[in-house]
Amino acid sequence: MRRFASILSALYRGEQQIDFPRLWRYALAGSLIVVLISFGSFVFRGVDLGIEFEGGTSWEVPAPRISVAETRDALRDTGAADAKIQTLGGDTIRVRADIEDPAGIDSVRSTLAELAGVTDNDVSVTTVGPSWGSEITGKARNALLAFFALIAVYIAVRLEWKMAVGALVAVIHDIVVSVGFYSLFQFEITPATVIAFLTIMGYSLYDTIVVYDKVREVVGRVTATGRYTYTEMMNLSLNKVLMRSVNTSITSVIPVASMLLIGSFVLGAVTLQEFALALLVGIVVGTYSSLFVAAAVVARMKEREPIYVEIAERIRMRGAQSGDSTRVVAADDATLGSAAATGSGAAAAKTSAGSTPAIPPRPRKTSGRKRR
Amino acid sequence: MQLPGVDEQQRALDLVGQTAELRFRPTLDWLPEQSYQAALETAAGLADLTDDAADDTTDADDAADADSATGEDASGDAADSVADSDAAEPTETGIEVVAETNTETDTETAATDTDEAVLEIDPDALETDTDTDEVVLEIDPDALETDTDEVVLEIDPDALETDAGTDEDAQLEAAEQAQLIVDRFAFSEGDLPADTEVVLPQYDEARNIVARYRLGPTAVTGDGLEGAVAQYQSFIGWHVAPTFISGSSGIDLFNDVGGRCHARGAECPAGQIAIELDNEVVSAPSVQADSAVFEPFDRSSITISGSFTEQEARDIALVLDYGALPVELEAQQSQIVSASLGTDALSAGILAGLIGLGLVSLYLLIYYRLLGLVAIASLGLSGAMLWTIIAWLGESQGLALTLAGVTGLIVAIGVSVDSNVVYFEHLREDVRSGRTLRSAVDRAFPVAFSTIVKADLASLIAAAVLYFLTVGQVRGFALYLGLATILDLVATYFFMGPLIGIISRRSGLYNNPARFGIPMPVSQPQAVVNAQTGDGARTEARQGAAP
């Protein structure tokens, strides 16, 4: 308990020293497993597409005590006996069938109304023509592609292209996991779901960009010392930005969680419930992916750059690196340039972010070791 | 497509399914349906009457002597009338036929041997008063010169079948007139090109025909129209206000036909402009009926009024508005959300939102203390601005708050809080690195703001892409997301930053960063960057405040 309290306290003060790179290994393994499960579910179970994408008619009626079997019996005369019938949230019956003529629709409607003991008007009816669905899907796909393209360009321009790659990988990871979640539990995918996915992507990106911004800031400052690898600098940035990410997630999760709870208690708010669940999963995954997926990808990519290769070499030769835990950037190095008494600190941080140090520091002469 | 005020699915589908071509035509003539049906009936009797009439006219053409028409003391030589002294059989009408009564003849040759003067009477010249038994004979007095002053006509009343004969003729005529009307107002069938005269029906709500309109060629099509709204004005009631596009393809065309109709010229004798949609007349208002001189309309100052109920006015406005589309719409998706389900979702959403807000505020207060208060205030501000804009858009553009919109708003909470968090964390870091709170506040803001802008721009790009490339719910969501992001930027820059700046200068506060939720490190004392202190990290915390 005390340990827990001290962890919290350290987090509150931003003094935690989490070793992210070490966690990355586990995280990436875990992510891979989850992604594989998602794919598998997608392939074998498929997704439950709502009528907005497939066409047909859907009837929803609040009917707390009616079972699926009873509903199917009642519908036998209306030609909808082989419809997809489900209960949502225990209170609502949803029937989906390929009936599109008004007479057929109305007959199912009145049958359901009678069954549930409500008036016709209490039955929600949605009819979708077949071409609508394919159009919506087409539009959604185009929007998604355009979105990815623009975001990639934006990040590449504002930050750097390697970060754009990392961001896209993270976003795709989030989407795959979210869709897999829906597929696994066979939740219905409607336009509202698509919105949820888009929200998740938006959050993930937002988070990732803030992380990257911090990384660039730190890297810009600390690279000049030549004493730390990119990964170590990234570790520092992640630690600094952790609480910010966590806080944002918490403040986003709280309204969504309340939507989820309210939705599960209120009659008829099933859409809200499923939606909230997707959002919840997505936000959590989004935060995780910013810190573990996006960061890891970029670190891997950046370490290959000649400058960082050189630095890593030098450090290894100096023997300063011990084992495979990430060294902590020493406090004075971390704050180098940011707490300077003059006003040049922040400016230096801004201008140096993105520029690589022109002159590597002179190698120290120690006996017995030669630079390769 | 939003149809305000329409809450029945079938009516919505009807209205939407109707939007084919919209045309404005001058009205040549119109007829209430009842009159048409009456004419139809009358014309139907024409078939019976034509047989009788054929007999009548042939008989009447035969010269016939009747017992009845004699002229006593009519001197043959004085008679200008040409007497056809054919011996004719008595006719059914009992009136002998007289040829032209006005012609002069050679009196000598016309001398009759008899004392008889035979009057030929053209039956068409007979004006019958069908209500009585009177038969009025028009005789040109010049044609008759008698020696005496008397002209005596003896007419055998029994021989006169006035009721039958004259009424029949009258009926015949009425039937013929009716047939003309029926032909004139028969509906045009098939493809109706824009430039011909047509006859079109007007329906009431129950789809019964109420009137028939004979219309001239199209003057303006829906292309010339920009839109229409239904409006209410006291003393006038509900009317429709269309807006035409300016220039020669819109308002000028309309004024052209308006002028012609106002003048009730040959092209528009009825003085009305008919609004035709889907080969039906929706409405046929008259043009400036109260003013003697036609004043050309301004493109947006036209009103169509006619004791419309609200429903009628809205329907016409909708028809005009969407009839301006050159496409035909086919219903692809229709959804009735029962009121109870909708309300439940709405109240659930609102409740969830409020609870969520409350909990978030609580968390912020615990974590950031005073700064948390600022964050809540900033949240409230952007919330208020967002609400105002949404309300305004709802009024002016008919923007509806859907579930997607509510989601967008909830996301907006996250976005708004996040920008605060970015700034606060930056502050904390700066203070922990040894800055004073006041300088940290000044220094951190531009840096933090640049981060916020970067991230918010990504959100805005996402929202813009979604808005322009998608339809329906997703589009609504994108709108709310974009709005919330922009407002967040505004609130952060103009409110949150300055507010924190002000607060941090108050003496009681800046000495105590803990109040701001900025704890001082306990285990690791301040690192003062000062190369001369060697490996640093041993000097004490600058503010010396306990965390």
PDB file of N, CA and C in Angstrom, chain A residues 193-224:
ATOM      1  N   THR A 193     -20.615   3.687 -35.148  1.00  0.00           N
ATOM      2  CA  THR A 193     -19.373   2.990 -34.831  1.00  0.00           C
ATOM      3  C   THR A 193     -18.218   3.602 -35.597  1.00  0.00           C
ATOM      4  N   VAL A 194     -18.485   3.898 -36.860  1.00  0.00           N
ATOM      5  CA  VAL A 194     -17.431   4.510 -37.663  1.00  0.00           C
ATOM      6  C   VAL A 194     -16.980   5.804 -37.012  1.00  0.00           C
ATOM      7  N   ILE A 195     -17.951   6.530 -36.492  1.00  0.00           N
ATOM      8  CA  ILE A 195     -17.601   7.774 -35.796  1.00  0.00           C
ATOM      9  C   ILE A 195     -16.728   7.477 -34.605  1.00  0.00           C
ATOM     10  N   ALA A 196     -17.089   6.429 -33.875  1.00  0.00           N
ATOM     11  CA  ALA A 196     -16.273   6.071 -32.717  1.00  0.00           C
ATOM     12  C   ALA A 196     -14.845   5.782 -33.159  1.00  0.00           C
ATOM     13  N   PHE A 197     -14.700   5.042 -34.234  1.00  0.00           N
ATOM     14  CA  PHE A 197     -13.357   4.728 -34.713  1.00  0.00           C
ATOM     15  C   PHE A 197     -12.598   5.986 -35.079  1.00  0.00           C
ATOM     16  N   LEU A 198     -13.310   6.888 -35.734  1.00  0.00           N
ATOM     17  CA  LEU A 198     -12.655   8.126 -36.122  1.00  0.00           C
ATOM     18  C   LEU A 198     -12.223   8.914 -34.897  1.00  0.00           C
ATOM     19  N   THR A 199     -13.073   8.913 -33.891  1.00  0.00           N
ATOM     20  CA  THR A 199     -12.698   9.586 -32.650  1.00  0.00           C
ATOM     21  C   THR A 199     -11.446   8.968 -32.076  1.00  0.00           C
ATOM     22  N   ILE A 200     -11.424   7.651 -32.065  1.00  0.00           N
ATOM     23  CA  ILE A 200     -10.263   6.961 -31.518  1.00  0.00           C
ATOM     24  C   ILE A 200      -9.008   7.358 -32.280  1.00  0.00           C
ATOM     25  N   MET A 201      -9.137   7.360 -33.601  1.00  0.00           N
ATOM     26  CA  MET A 201      -7.974   7.744 -34.402  1.00  0.00           C
ATOM     27  C   MET A 201      -7.546   9.168 -34.088  1.00  0.00           C
ATOM     28  N   GLY A 202      -8.529  10.029 -33.947  1.00  0.00           N
ATOM     29  CA  GLY A 202      -8.209  11.417 -33.641  1.00  0.00           C
ATOM     30  C   GLY A 202      -7.450  11.541 -32.332  1.00  0.00           C
ATOM     31  N   TYR A 203      -7.943  10.846 -31.334  1.00  0.00           N
ATOM     32  CA  TYR A 203      -7.290  10.883 -30.040  1.00  0.00           C
ATOM     33  C   TYR A 203      -5.875  10.353 -30.104  1.00  0.00           C
ATOM     34  N   SER A 204      -5.766   9.213 -30.762  1.00  0.00           N
ATOM     35  CA  SER A 204      -4.461   8.583 -30.846  1.00  0.00           C
ATOM     36  C   SER A 204      -3.454   9.525 -31.497  1.00  0.00           C
ATOM     37  N   LEU A 205      -3.898  10.141 -32.572  1.00  0.00           N
ATOM     38  CA  LEU A 205      -3.016  11.067 -33.276  1.00  0.00           C
ATOM     39  C   LEU A 205      -2.641  12.250 -32.401  1.00  0.00           C
ATOM     40  N   TYR A 206      -3.633  12.802 -31.754  1.00  0.00           N
ATOM     41  CA  TYR A 206      -3.402  13.952 -30.906  1.00  0.00           C
ATOM     42  C   TYR A 206      -2.338  13.618 -29.866  1.00  0.00           C
ATOM     43  N   ASP A 207      -2.559  12.495 -29.222  1.00  0.00           N
ATOM     44  CA  ASP A 207      -1.636  12.035 -28.201  1.00  0.00           C
ATOM     45  C   ASP A 207      -0.234  11.855 -28.770  1.00  0.00           C
ATOM     46  N   THR A 208      -0.196  11.161 -29.914  1.00  0.00           N
ATOM     47  CA  THR A 208       1.101  10.872 -30.534  1.00  0.00           C
ATOM     48  C   THR A 208       1.844  12.154 -30.869  1.00  0.00           C
ATOM     49  N   ILE A 209       1.112  13.123 -31.370  1.00  0.00           N
ATOM     50  CA  ILE A 209       1.780  14.367 -31.755  1.00  0.00           C
ATOM     51  C   ILE A 209       2.365  15.067 -30.551  1.00  0.00           C
ATOM     52  N   VAL A 210       1.618  15.067 -29.458  1.00  0.00           N
ATOM     53  CA  VAL A 210       2.167  15.717 -28.260  1.00  0.00           C
ATOM     54  C   VAL A 210       3.423  14.997 -27.788  1.00  0.00           C
ATOM     55  N   VAL A 211       3.376  13.680 -27.836  1.00  0.00           N
ATOM     56  CA  VAL A 211       4.577  12.914 -27.442  1.00  0.00           C
ATOM     57  C   VAL A 211       5.751  13.285 -28.343  1.00  0.00           C
ATOM     58  N   TYR A 212       5.490  13.300 -29.620  1.00  0.00           N
ATOM     59  CA  TYR A 212       6.559  13.605 -30.565  1.00  0.00           C
ATOM     60  C   TYR A 212       7.129  14.992 -30.347  1.00  0.00           C
ATOM     61  N   ASP A 213       6.228  15.891 -30.046  1.00  0.00           N
ATOM     62  CA  ASP A 213       6.683  17.251 -29.837  1.00  0.00           C
ATOM     63  C   ASP A 213       7.689  17.306 -28.690  1.00  0.00           C
ATOM     64  N   LYS A 214       7.343  16.628 -27.646  1.00  0.00           N
ATOM     65  CA  LYS A 214       8.228  16.588 -26.487  1.00  0.00           C
ATOM     66  C   LYS A 214       9.538  15.903 -26.858  1.00  0.00           C
ATOM     67  N   VAL A 215       9.439  14.835 -27.600  1.00  0.00           N
ATOM     68  CA  VAL A 215      10.653  14.107 -27.995  1.00  0.00           C
ATOM     69  C   VAL A 215      11.580  15.029 -28.778  1.00  0.00           C
ATOM     70  N   ARG A 216      11.010  15.716 -29.698  1.00  0.00           N
ATOM     71  CA  ARG A 216      11.851  16.603 -30.498  1.00  0.00           C
ATOM     72  C   ARG A 216      12.509  17.679 -29.649  1.00  0.00           C
ATOM     73  N   GLU A 217      11.709  18.167 -28.712  1.00  0.00           N
ATOM     74  CA  GLU A 217      12.257  19.205 -27.851  1.00  0.00           C
ATOM     75  C   GLU A 217      13.461  18.681 -27.074  1.00  0.00           C
ATOM     76  N   VAL A 218      13.271  17.539 -26.464  1.00  0.00           N
ATOM     77  CA  VAL A 218      14.346  16.967 -25.660  1.00  0.00           C
ATOM     78  C   VAL A 218      15.543  16.595 -26.527  1.00  0.00           C
ATOM     79  N   VAL A 219      15.252  15.911 -27.601  1.00  0.00           N
ATOM     80  CA  VAL A 219      16.340  15.456 -28.476  1.00  0.00           C
ATOM     81  C   VAL A 219      17.141  16.648 -28.989  1.00  0.00           C
ATOM     82  N   GLY A 220      16.413  17.667 -29.328  1.00  0.00           N
ATOM     83  CA  GLY A 220      17.098  18.848 -29.822  1.00  0.00           C
ATOM     84  C   GLY A 220      18.098  19.385 -28.826  1.00  0.00           C
ATOM     85  N   ARG A 221      17.722  19.328 -27.576  1.00  0.00           N
ATOM     86  CA  ARG A 221      18.614  19.868 -26.557  1.00  0.00           C
ATOM     87  C   ARG A 221      19.745  18.920 -26.219  1.00  0.00           C
ATOM     88  N   VAL A 222      19.373  17.687 -26.015  1.00  0.00           N
ATOM     89  CA  VAL A 222      20.322  16.777 -25.367  1.00  0.00           C
ATOM     90  C   VAL A 222      21.292  16.138 -26.343  1.00  0.00           C
ATOM     91  N   THR A 223      20.905  16.063 -27.597  1.00  0.00           N
ATOM     92  CA  THR A 223      21.808  15.450 -28.570  1.00  0.00           C
ATOM     93  C   THR A 223      23.163  16.125 -28.564  1.00  0.00           C
ATOM     94  N   ALA A 224      23.114  17.406 -28.315  1.00  0.00           N
ATOM     95  CA  ALA A 224      24.374  18.171 -28.361  1.00  0.00           C
ATOM     96  C   ALA A 224      25.421  17.617 -27.397  1.00  0.00           C
TER      97      ALA A 224
END
